[in-house]
Amino acid sequence: MATGDYNGAAVAFEGLARGAEGRGGPRAPHLYLQAGRARLMIGQVAAGMGHIRRGLALLAARQQWPVLHRTGQLTVAFLTERGLTQEAQEISDYLKATLPPVPVSDFGSQAAPGESAKPLLPTT
């Protein structure tokens, strides 16, 4: 994608994503997200969003909550920057419906979904 050949990148990432998913590979979600990003960069919104939804769904199915949260937020920002506000809202709504509640520590700080709250004071 660095050279600007987004169509070629999309085709490559799609093939890699399907192969990785078929083998249960851990990179499959990220490959789908990259394929989606490449499709969006050439204006193929429907195809791009399909890949993005698949990548996020794989993260959710694997209960990779911190990664889903972080990746989802980056995806919302990416879509918003490109004026795809309806699509950004769709992903934001998906995250709200899918992610488990965020635990709050005794000190009021929030931990990332799926991670336990970390102490604020050193323990050594």
mmCIF file of N, CA and C in Angstrom:
data_model
loop_
_atom_site.group_PDB
_atom_site.id
_atom_site.type_symbol
_atom_site.label_atom_id
_atom_site.label_comp_id
_atom_site.label_asym_id
_atom_site.label_seq_id
_atom_site.Cartn_x
_atom_site.Cartn_y
_atom_site.Cartn_z
ATOM 1 N N MET A 1 0.823 -1.195 0.000
ATOM 2 C CA MET A 1 0.000 0.000 0.000
ATOM 3 C C MET A 1 0.864 1.254 0.000
ATOM 4 N N ALA A 2 2.091 1.134 0.453
ATOM 5 C CA ALA A 2 2.966 2.296 0.538
ATOM 6 C C ALA A 2 3.227 2.902 -0.837
ATOM 7 N N THR A 3 3.154 2.092 -1.891
ATOM 8 C CA THR A 3 3.401 2.607 -3.233
ATOM 9 C C THR A 3 2.150 3.181 -3.872
ATOM 10 N N GLY A 4 1.008 3.054 -3.219
ATOM 11 C CA GLY A 4 -0.233 3.586 -3.755
ATOM 12 C C GLY A 4 -1.033 2.598 -4.580
ATOM 13 N N ASP A 5 -0.571 1.375 -4.718
ATOM 14 C CA ASP A 5 -1.308 0.353 -5.467
ATOM 15 C C ASP A 5 -2.306 -0.316 -4.522
ATOM 16 N N TYR A 6 -3.374 0.416 -4.213
ATOM 17 C CA TYR A 6 -4.341 -0.075 -3.239
ATOM 18 C C TYR A 6 -5.129 -1.268 -3.760
ATOM 19 N N ASN A 7 -5.399 -1.297 -5.061
ATOM 20 C CA ASN A 7 -6.120 -2.440 -5.613
ATOM 21 C C ASN A 7 -5.275 -3.709 -5.495
ATOM 22 N N GLY A 8 -4.021 -3.622 -5.869
ATOM 23 C CA GLY A 8 -3.128 -4.773 -5.736
ATOM 24 C C GLY A 8 -2.973 -5.200 -4.288
ATOM 25 N N ALA A 9 -2.886 -4.213 -3.395
ATOM 26 C CA ALA A 9 -2.768 -4.516 -1.966
ATOM 27 C C ALA A 9 -4.026 -5.209 -1.465
ATOM 28 N N ALA A 10 -5.190 -4.724 -1.908
ATOM 29 C CA ALA A 10 -6.454 -5.327 -1.469
ATOM 30 C C ALA A 10 -6.526 -6.788 -1.891
ATOM 31 N N VAL A 11 -6.183 -7.058 -3.139
ATOM 32 C CA VAL A 11 -6.221 -8.435 -3.644
ATOM 33 C C VAL A 11 -5.258 -9.313 -2.845
ATOM 34 N N ALA A 12 -4.058 -8.803 -2.590
ATOM 35 C CA ALA A 12 -3.067 -9.580 -1.835
ATOM 36 C C ALA A 12 -3.539 -9.836 -0.405
ATOM 37 N N PHE A 13 -4.019 -8.797 0.270
ATOM 38 C CA PHE A 13 -4.473 -8.963 1.650
ATOM 39 C C PHE A 13 -5.687 -9.885 1.734
ATOM 40 N N GLU A 14 -6.585 -9.804 0.743
ATOM 41 C CA GLU A 14 -7.753 -10.691 0.745
ATOM 42 C C GLU A 14 -7.324 -12.156 0.661
ATOM 43 N N GLY A 15 -6.394 -12.445 -0.224
ATOM 44 C CA GLY A 15 -5.906 -13.817 -0.350
ATOM 45 C C GLY A 15 -5.211 -14.298 0.911
ATOM 46 N N LEU A 16 -4.380 -13.441 1.482
ATOM 47 C CA LEU A 16 -3.692 -13.799 2.722
ATOM 48 C C LEU A 16 -4.685 -13.998 3.865
ATOM 49 N N ALA A 17 -5.702 -13.139 3.931
ATOM 50 C CA ALA A 17 -6.691 -13.231 5.012
ATOM 51 C C ALA A 17 -7.482 -14.528 4.921
ATOM 52 N N ARG A 18 -7.946 -14.863 3.718
ATOM 53 C CA ARG A 18 -8.698 -16.112 3.547
ATOM 54 C C ARG A 18 -7.840 -17.322 3.912
ATOM 55 N N GLY A 19 -6.588 -17.318 3.465
ATOM 56 C CA GLY A 19 -5.697 -18.426 3.786
ATOM 57 C C GLY A 19 -5.437 -18.533 5.282
ATOM 58 N N ALA A 20 -5.181 -17.397 5.918
ATOM 59 C CA ALA A 20 -4.920 -17.395 7.364
ATOM 60 C C ALA A 20 -6.151 -17.833 8.140
ATOM 61 N N GLU A 21 -7.325 -17.366 7.722
ATOM 62 C CA GLU A 21 -8.550 -17.761 8.419
ATOM 63 C C GLU A 21 -8.781 -19.263 8.275
ATOM 64 N N GLY A 22 -8.528 -19.799 7.093
ATOM 65 C CA GLY A 22 -8.705 -21.230 6.861
ATOM 66 C C GLY A 22 -7.807 -22.089 7.731
ATOM 67 N N ARG A 23 -6.652 -21.553 8.077
ATOM 68 C CA ARG A 23 -5.721 -22.274 8.950
ATOM 69 C C ARG A 23 -5.891 -21.890 10.415
ATOM 70 N N GLY A 24 -6.819 -20.989 10.712
ATOM 71 C CA GLY A 24 -6.990 -20.528 12.092
ATOM 72 C C GLY A 24 -5.847 -19.643 12.543
ATOM 73 N N GLY A 25 -5.197 -19.000 11.598
ATOM 74 C CA GLY A 25 -4.032 -18.168 11.896
ATOM 75 C C GLY A 25 -4.377 -16.919 12.694
ATOM 76 N N PRO A 26 -3.484 -16.524 13.592
ATOM 77 C CA PRO A 26 -3.756 -15.374 14.454
ATOM 78 C C PRO A 26 -3.757 -14.038 13.719
ATOM 79 N N ARG A 27 -3.176 -13.958 12.531
ATOM 80 C CA ARG A 27 -3.104 -12.687 11.799
ATOM 81 C C ARG A 27 -4.321 -12.446 10.906
ATOM 82 N N ALA A 28 -5.200 -13.410 10.774
ATOM 83 C CA ALA A 28 -6.350 -13.277 9.877
ATOM 84 C C ALA A 28 -7.150 -12.001 10.129
ATOM 85 N N PRO A 29 -7.500 -11.661 11.382
ATOM 86 C CA PRO A 29 -8.281 -10.433 11.584
ATOM 87 C C PRO A 29 -7.575 -9.196 11.038
ATOM 88 N N HIS A 30 -6.280 -9.088 11.280
ATOM 89 C CA HIS A 30 -5.539 -7.907 10.839
ATOM 90 C C HIS A 30 -5.386 -7.871 9.321
ATOM 91 N N LEU A 31 -5.288 -9.027 8.708
ATOM 92 C CA LEU A 31 -5.217 -9.079 7.253
ATOM 93 C C LEU A 31 -6.540 -8.641 6.632
ATOM 94 N N TYR A 32 -7.663 -9.051 7.230
ATOM 95 C CA TYR A 32 -8.967 -8.575 6.748
ATOM 96 C C TYR A 32 -9.090 -7.062 6.916
ATOM 97 N N LEU A 33 -8.623 -6.543 8.032
ATOM 98 C CA LEU A 33 -8.686 -5.099 8.262
ATOM 99 C C LEU A 33 -7.842 -4.345 7.239
ATOM 100 N N GLN A 34 -6.676 -4.871 6.900
ATOM 101 C CA GLN A 34 -5.836 -4.232 5.885
ATOM 102 C C GLN A 34 -6.494 -4.311 4.505
ATOM 103 N N ALA A 35 -7.118 -5.435 4.200
ATOM 104 C CA ALA A 35 -7.835 -5.555 2.929
ATOM 105 C C ALA A 35 -8.964 -4.534 2.869
ATOM 106 N N GLY A 36 -9.677 -4.377 3.983
ATOM 107 C CA GLY A 36 -10.751 -3.391 4.037
ATOM 108 C C GLY A 36 -10.249 -1.980 3.850
ATOM 109 N N ARG A 37 -9.154 -1.670 4.498
ATOM 110 C CA ARG A 37 -8.570 -0.328 4.376
ATOM 111 C C ARG A 37 -8.175 -0.051 2.921
ATOM 112 N N ALA A 38 -7.554 -1.033 2.274
ATOM 113 C CA ALA A 38 -7.152 -0.860 0.879
ATOM 114 C C ALA A 38 -8.373 -0.648 -0.013
ATOM 115 N N ARG A 39 -9.437 -1.418 0.203
ATOM 116 C CA ARG A 39 -10.659 -1.246 -0.597
ATOM 117 C C ARG A 39 -11.263 0.146 -0.374
ATOM 118 N N LEU A 40 -11.241 0.615 0.858
ATOM 119 C CA LEU A 40 -11.769 1.952 1.137
ATOM 120 C C LEU A 40 -10.948 3.028 0.434
ATOM 121 N N MET A 41 -9.651 2.826 0.352
ATOM 122 C CA MET A 41 -8.780 3.820 -0.275
ATOM 123 C C MET A 41 -9.042 3.959 -1.771
ATOM 124 N N ILE A 42 -9.648 2.955 -2.396
ATOM 125 C CA ILE A 42 -9.993 3.067 -3.818
ATOM 126 C C ILE A 42 -11.493 3.276 -4.011
ATOM 127 N N GLY A 43 -12.175 3.638 -2.923
ATOM 128 C CA GLY A 43 -13.581 4.002 -3.023
ATOM 129 C C GLY A 43 -14.560 2.850 -3.023
ATOM 130 N N GLN A 44 -14.111 1.653 -2.744
ATOM 131 C CA GLN A 44 -14.997 0.490 -2.709
ATOM 132 C C GLN A 44 -15.477 0.282 -1.272
ATOM 133 N N VAL A 45 -16.429 1.129 -0.879
ATOM 134 C CA VAL A 45 -16.862 1.188 0.516
ATOM 135 C C VAL A 45 -17.533 -0.110 0.958
ATOM 136 N N ALA A 46 -18.442 -0.649 0.152
ATOM 137 C CA ALA A 46 -19.160 -1.866 0.559
ATOM 138 C C ALA A 46 -18.190 -3.028 0.776
ATOM 139 N N ALA A 47 -17.283 -3.236 -0.162
ATOM 140 C CA ALA A 47 -16.308 -4.325 -0.023
ATOM 141 C C ALA A 47 -15.380 -4.064 1.156
ATOM 142 N N GLY A 48 -14.941 -2.826 1.295
ATOM 143 C CA GLY A 48 -14.048 -2.480 2.398
ATOM 144 C C GLY A 48 -14.686 -2.700 3.752
ATOM 145 N N MET A 49 -15.927 -2.279 3.890
ATOM 146 C CA MET A 49 -16.616 -2.453 5.169
ATOM 147 C C MET A 49 -16.869 -3.926 5.463
ATOM 148 N N GLY A 50 -17.113 -4.722 4.439
ATOM 149 C CA GLY A 50 -17.285 -6.161 4.651
ATOM 150 C C GLY A 50 -16.035 -6.788 5.252
ATOM 151 N N HIS A 51 -14.881 -6.398 4.737
ATOM 152 C CA HIS A 51 -13.621 -6.920 5.278
ATOM 153 C C HIS A 51 -13.383 -6.414 6.701
ATOM 154 N N ILE A 52 -13.683 -5.156 6.939
ATOM 155 C CA ILE A 52 -13.489 -4.593 8.284
ATOM 156 C C ILE A 52 -14.389 -5.300 9.287
ATOM 157 N N ARG A 53 -15.657 -5.485 8.921
ATOM 158 C CA ARG A 53 -16.573 -6.197 9.825
ATOM 159 C C ARG A 53 -16.070 -7.617 10.101
ATOM 160 N N ARG A 54 -15.548 -8.287 9.082
ATOM 161 C CA ARG A 54 -15.047 -9.655 9.263
ATOM 162 C C ARG A 54 -13.846 -9.667 10.205
ATOM 163 N N GLY A 55 -12.927 -8.748 10.015
ATOM 164 C CA GLY A 55 -11.758 -8.685 10.883
ATOM 165 C C GLY A 55 -12.129 -8.431 12.332
ATOM 166 N N LEU A 56 -13.044 -7.490 12.561
ATOM 167 C CA LEU A 56 -13.475 -7.191 13.929
ATOM 168 C C LEU A 56 -14.244 -8.369 14.527
ATOM 169 N N ALA A 57 -15.067 -9.035 13.707
ATOM 170 C CA ALA A 57 -15.827 -10.192 14.197
ATOM 171 C C ALA A 57 -14.895 -11.333 14.606
ATOM 172 N N LEU A 58 -13.815 -11.525 13.870
ATOM 173 C CA LEU A 58 -12.852 -12.567 14.247
ATOM 174 C C LEU A 58 -12.185 -12.240 15.580
ATOM 175 N N LEU A 59 -11.851 -10.971 15.784
ATOM 176 C CA LEU A 59 -11.272 -10.574 17.075
ATOM 177 C C LEU A 59 -12.262 -10.836 18.206
ATOM 178 N N ALA A 60 -13.534 -10.518 17.973
ATOM 179 C CA ALA A 60 -14.558 -10.742 19.003
ATOM 180 C C ALA A 60 -14.743 -12.237 19.259
ATOM 181 N N ALA A 61 -14.774 -13.037 18.204
ATOM 182 C CA ALA A 61 -14.957 -14.480 18.366
ATOM 183 C C ALA A 61 -13.814 -15.098 19.162
ATOM 184 N N ARG A 62 -12.639 -14.510 19.038
ATOM 185 C CA ARG A 62 -11.467 -15.004 19.768
ATOM 186 C C ARG A 62 -11.331 -14.349 21.146
ATOM 187 N N GLN A 63 -12.285 -13.501 21.466
ATOM 188 C CA GLN A 63 -12.319 -12.778 22.742
ATOM 189 C C GLN A 63 -11.029 -12.000 22.990
ATOM 190 N N GLN A 64 -10.521 -11.391 21.954
ATOM 191 C CA GLN A 64 -9.332 -10.545 22.059
ATOM 192 C C GLN A 64 -9.790 -9.110 22.325
ATOM 193 N N TRP A 65 -10.359 -8.920 23.513
ATOM 194 C CA TRP A 65 -11.037 -7.665 23.839
ATOM 195 C C TRP A 65 -10.133 -6.431 23.778
ATOM 196 N N PRO A 66 -8.945 -6.443 24.361
ATOM 197 C CA PRO A 66 -8.114 -5.233 24.268
ATOM 198 C C PRO A 66 -7.750 -4.887 22.824
ATOM 199 N N VAL A 67 -7.461 -5.911 22.034
ATOM 200 C CA VAL A 67 -7.111 -5.679 20.632
ATOM 201 C C VAL A 67 -8.332 -5.182 19.867
ATOM 202 N N LEU A 68 -9.493 -5.767 20.121
ATOM 203 C CA LEU A 68 -10.727 -5.325 19.468
ATOM 204 C C LEU A 68 -11.022 -3.872 19.817
ATOM 205 N N HIS A 69 -10.875 -3.518 21.075
ATOM 206 C CA HIS A 69 -11.136 -2.137 21.503
ATOM 207 C C HIS A 69 -10.199 -1.166 20.789
ATOM 208 N N ARG A 70 -8.922 -1.439 20.843
ATOM 209 C CA ARG A 70 -7.914 -0.553 20.249
ATOM 210 C C ARG A 70 -8.082 -0.474 18.727
ATOM 211 N N THR A 71 -8.222 -1.626 18.086
ATOM 212 C CA THR A 71 -8.366 -1.671 16.634
ATOM 213 C C THR A 71 -9.669 -1.018 16.193
ATOM 214 N N GLY A 72 -10.724 -1.255 16.952
ATOM 215 C CA GLY A 72 -12.007 -0.638 16.629
ATOM 216 C C GLY A 72 -11.955 0.873 16.701
ATOM 217 N N GLN A 73 -11.303 1.397 17.729
ATOM 218 C CA GLN A 73 -11.188 2.852 17.864
ATOM 219 C C GLN A 73 -10.356 3.443 16.725
ATOM 220 N N LEU A 74 -9.284 2.774 16.352
ATOM 221 C CA LEU A 74 -8.478 3.239 15.222
ATOM 222 C C LEU A 74 -9.274 3.193 13.920
ATOM 223 N N THR A 75 -10.104 2.181 13.773
ATOM 224 C CA THR A 75 -10.936 2.057 12.578
ATOM 225 C C THR A 75 -11.967 3.173 12.519
ATOM 226 N N VAL A 76 -12.588 3.484 13.648
ATOM 227 C CA VAL A 76 -13.555 4.594 13.699
ATOM 228 C C VAL A 76 -12.869 5.896 13.298
ATOM 229 N N ALA A 77 -11.667 6.137 13.815
ATOM 230 C CA ALA A 77 -10.928 7.358 13.471
ATOM 231 C C ALA A 77 -10.587 7.383 11.980
ATOM 232 N N PHE A 78 -10.153 6.257 11.438
ATOM 233 C CA PHE A 78 -9.816 6.156 10.016
ATOM 234 C C PHE A 78 -11.026 6.490 9.147
ATOM 235 N N LEU A 79 -12.173 5.910 9.489
ATOM 236 C CA LEU A 79 -13.393 6.150 8.718
ATOM 237 C C LEU A 79 -13.843 7.602 8.837
ATOM 238 N N THR A 80 -13.781 8.151 10.030
ATOM 239 C CA THR A 80 -14.202 9.534 10.254
ATOM 240 C C THR A 80 -13.325 10.498 9.463
ATOM 241 N N GLU A 81 -12.016 10.267 9.467
ATOM 242 C CA GLU A 81 -11.080 11.124 8.724
ATOM 243 C C GLU A 81 -11.391 11.142 7.235
ATOM 244 N N ARG A 82 -11.975 10.086 6.730
ATOM 245 C CA ARG A 82 -12.280 9.998 5.309
ATOM 246 C C ARG A 82 -13.718 10.383 4.989
ATOM 247 N N GLY A 83 -14.413 10.933 5.974
ATOM 248 C CA GLY A 83 -15.775 11.392 5.755
ATOM 249 C C GLY A 83 -16.814 10.292 5.731
ATOM 250 N N LEU A 84 -16.460 9.106 6.155
ATOM 251 C CA LEU A 84 -17.394 7.975 6.177
ATOM 252 C C LEU A 84 -18.027 7.890 7.564
ATOM 253 N N THR A 85 -18.806 8.921 7.888
ATOM 254 C CA THR A 85 -19.347 9.035 9.246
ATOM 255 C C THR A 85 -20.384 7.960 9.552
ATOM 256 N N GLN A 86 -21.189 7.586 8.587
ATOM 257 C CA GLN A 86 -22.187 6.536 8.819
ATOM 258 C C GLN A 86 -21.492 5.207 9.110
ATOM 259 N N GLU A 87 -20.459 4.916 8.364
ATOM 260 C CA GLU A 87 -19.708 3.678 8.573
ATOM 261 C C GLU A 87 -18.971 3.715 9.917
ATOM 262 N N ALA A 88 -18.429 4.882 10.268
ATOM 263 C CA ALA A 88 -17.757 5.036 11.562
ATOM 264 C C ALA A 88 -18.739 4.801 12.702
ATOM 265 N N GLN A 89 -19.951 5.317 12.559
ATOM 266 C CA GLN A 89 -20.969 5.117 13.592
ATOM 267 C C GLN A 89 -21.367 3.649 13.688
ATOM 268 N N GLU A 90 -21.439 2.975 12.552
ATOM 269 C CA GLU A 90 -21.759 1.541 12.545
ATOM 270 C C GLU A 90 -20.721 0.756 13.355
ATOM 271 N N ILE A 91 -19.448 1.056 13.148
ATOM 272 C CA ILE A 91 -18.383 0.353 13.879
ATOM 273 C C ILE A 91 -18.425 0.728 15.354
ATOM 274 N N SER A 92 -18.663 1.985 15.653
ATOM 275 C CA SER A 92 -18.767 2.421 17.047
ATOM 276 C C SER A 92 -19.912 1.703 17.755
ATOM 277 N N ASP A 93 -21.046 1.599 17.093
ATOM 278 C CA ASP A 93 -22.194 0.881 17.666
ATOM 279 C C ASP A 93 -21.868 -0.599 17.865
ATOM 280 N N TYR A 94 -21.166 -1.191 16.913
ATOM 281 C CA TYR A 94 -20.769 -2.597 17.023
ATOM 282 C C TYR A 94 -19.880 -2.800 18.246
ATOM 283 N N LEU A 95 -18.930 -1.906 18.439
ATOM 284 C CA LEU A 95 -18.029 -2.022 19.586
ATOM 285 C C LEU A 95 -18.796 -1.924 20.898
ATOM 286 N N LYS A 96 -19.733 -0.975 20.976
ATOM 287 C CA LYS A 96 -20.529 -0.812 22.199
ATOM 288 C C LYS A 96 -21.343 -2.065 22.494
ATOM 289 N N ALA A 97 -21.859 -2.694 21.450
ATOM 290 C CA ALA A 97 -22.693 -3.882 21.638
ATOM 291 C C ALA A 97 -21.870 -5.141 21.905
ATOM 292 N N THR A 98 -20.629 -5.162 21.469
ATOM 293 C CA THR A 98 -19.829 -6.381 21.506
ATOM 294 C C THR A 98 -18.853 -6.449 22.674
ATOM 295 N N LEU A 99 -18.198 -5.337 22.975
ATOM 296 C CA LEU A 99 -17.171 -5.352 24.021
ATOM 297 C C LEU A 99 -17.788 -5.561 25.395
ATOM 298 N N PRO A 100 -17.124 -6.313 26.262
ATOM 299 C CA PRO A 100 -17.621 -6.473 27.634
ATOM 300 C C PRO A 100 -17.481 -5.151 28.387
ATOM 301 N N PRO A 101 -18.214 -5.007 29.500
ATOM 302 C CA PRO A 101 -18.104 -3.774 30.281
ATOM 303 C C PRO A 101 -16.664 -3.541 30.735
ATOM 304 N N VAL A 102 -16.304 -2.282 30.833
ATOM 305 C CA VAL A 102 -14.961 -1.908 31.252
ATOM 306 C C VAL A 102 -14.893 -1.919 32.772
ATOM 307 N N PRO A 103 -13.978 -2.724 33.359
ATOM 308 C CA PRO A 103 -13.858 -2.720 34.820
ATOM 309 C C PRO A 103 -13.260 -1.402 35.306
ATOM 310 N N VAL A 104 -13.717 -0.953 36.454
ATOM 311 C CA VAL A 104 -13.208 0.278 37.051
ATOM 312 C C VAL A 104 -12.469 -0.104 38.320
ATOM 313 N N SER A 105 -11.256 0.407 38.478
ATOM 314 C CA SER A 105 -10.469 0.082 39.665
ATOM 315 C C SER A 105 -10.964 0.891 40.858
ATOM 316 N N ASP A 106 -10.411 0.606 42.023
ATOM 317 C CA ASP A 106 -10.763 1.343 43.236
ATOM 318 C C ASP A 106 -10.404 2.818 43.126
ATOM 319 N N PHE A 107 -9.465 3.142 42.270
ATOM 320 C CA PHE A 107 -9.009 4.518 42.122
ATOM 321 C C PHE A 107 -9.781 5.267 41.046
ATOM 322 N N GLY A 108 -10.704 4.594 40.396
ATOM 323 C CA GLY A 108 -11.543 5.256 39.406
ATOM 324 C C GLY A 108 -10.983 5.240 37.998
ATOM 325 N N SER A 109 -9.777 4.715 37.797
ATOM 326 C CA SER A 109 -9.254 4.653 36.438
ATOM 327 C C SER A 109 -9.813 3.413 35.755
ATOM 328 N N GLN A 110 -9.932 3.494 34.454
ATOM 329 C CA GLN A 110 -10.499 2.380 33.710
ATOM 330 C C GLN A 110 -9.395 1.559 33.070
ATOM 331 N N ALA A 111 -9.578 0.263 33.102
ATOM 332 C CA ALA A 111 -8.680 -0.641 32.392
ATOM 333 C C ALA A 111 -9.276 -0.915 31.022
ATOM 334 N N ALA A 112 -8.447 -1.321 30.099
ATOM 335 C CA ALA A 112 -8.940 -1.690 28.777
ATOM 336 C C ALA A 112 -9.830 -2.919 28.910
ATOM 337 N N PRO A 113 -10.829 -3.060 28.028
ATOM 338 C CA PRO A 113 -11.696 -4.233 28.102
ATOM 339 C C PRO A 113 -10.874 -5.514 28.044
ATOM 340 N N GLY A 114 -11.182 -6.438 28.938
ATOM 341 C CA GLY A 114 -10.485 -7.706 28.970
ATOM 342 C C GLY A 114 -9.215 -7.710 29.798
ATOM 343 N N GLU A 115 -8.797 -6.545 30.258
ATOM 344 C CA GLU A 115 -7.608 -6.459 31.102
ATOM 345 C C GLU A 115 -8.027 -6.075 32.506
ATOM 346 N N SER A 116 -7.338 -6.611 33.484
ATOM 347 C CA SER A 116 -7.648 -6.223 34.856
ATOM 348 C C SER A 116 -7.022 -4.862 35.140
ATOM 349 N N ALA A 117 -7.642 -4.132 36.052
ATOM 350 C CA ALA A 117 -7.128 -2.815 36.414
ATOM 351 C C ALA A 117 -5.749 -2.975 37.045
ATOM 352 N N LYS A 118 -4.844 -2.110 36.694
ATOM 353 C CA LYS A 118 -3.486 -2.170 37.214
ATOM 354 C C LYS A 118 -3.366 -1.214 38.409
ATOM 355 N N PRO A 119 -2.590 -1.583 39.431
ATOM 356 C CA PRO A 119 -2.418 -0.683 40.564
ATOM 357 C C PRO A 119 -1.687 0.586 40.133
ATOM 358 N N LEU A 120 -2.031 1.691 40.775
ATOM 359 C CA LEU A 120 -1.411 2.957 40.438
ATOM 360 C C LEU A 120 -0.098 3.168 41.177
ATOM 361 N N LEU A 121 0.086 2.487 42.300
ATOM 362 C CA LEU A 121 1.293 2.652 43.093
ATOM 363 C C LEU A 121 2.254 1.507 42.822
ATOM 364 N N PRO A 122 3.561 1.775 42.901
ATOM 365 C CA PRO A 122 4.512 0.682 42.690
ATOM 366 C C PRO A 122 4.385 -0.361 43.786
ATOM 367 N N THR A 123 4.628 -1.594 43.441
ATOM 368 C CA THR A 123 4.492 -2.688 44.405
ATOM 369 C C THR A 123 5.839 -3.243 44.819
ATOM 370 N N THR A 124 6.916 -2.608 44.422
ATOM 371 C CA THR A 124 8.244 -3.113 44.790
ATOM 372 C C THR A 124 8.778 -2.442 46.018
#
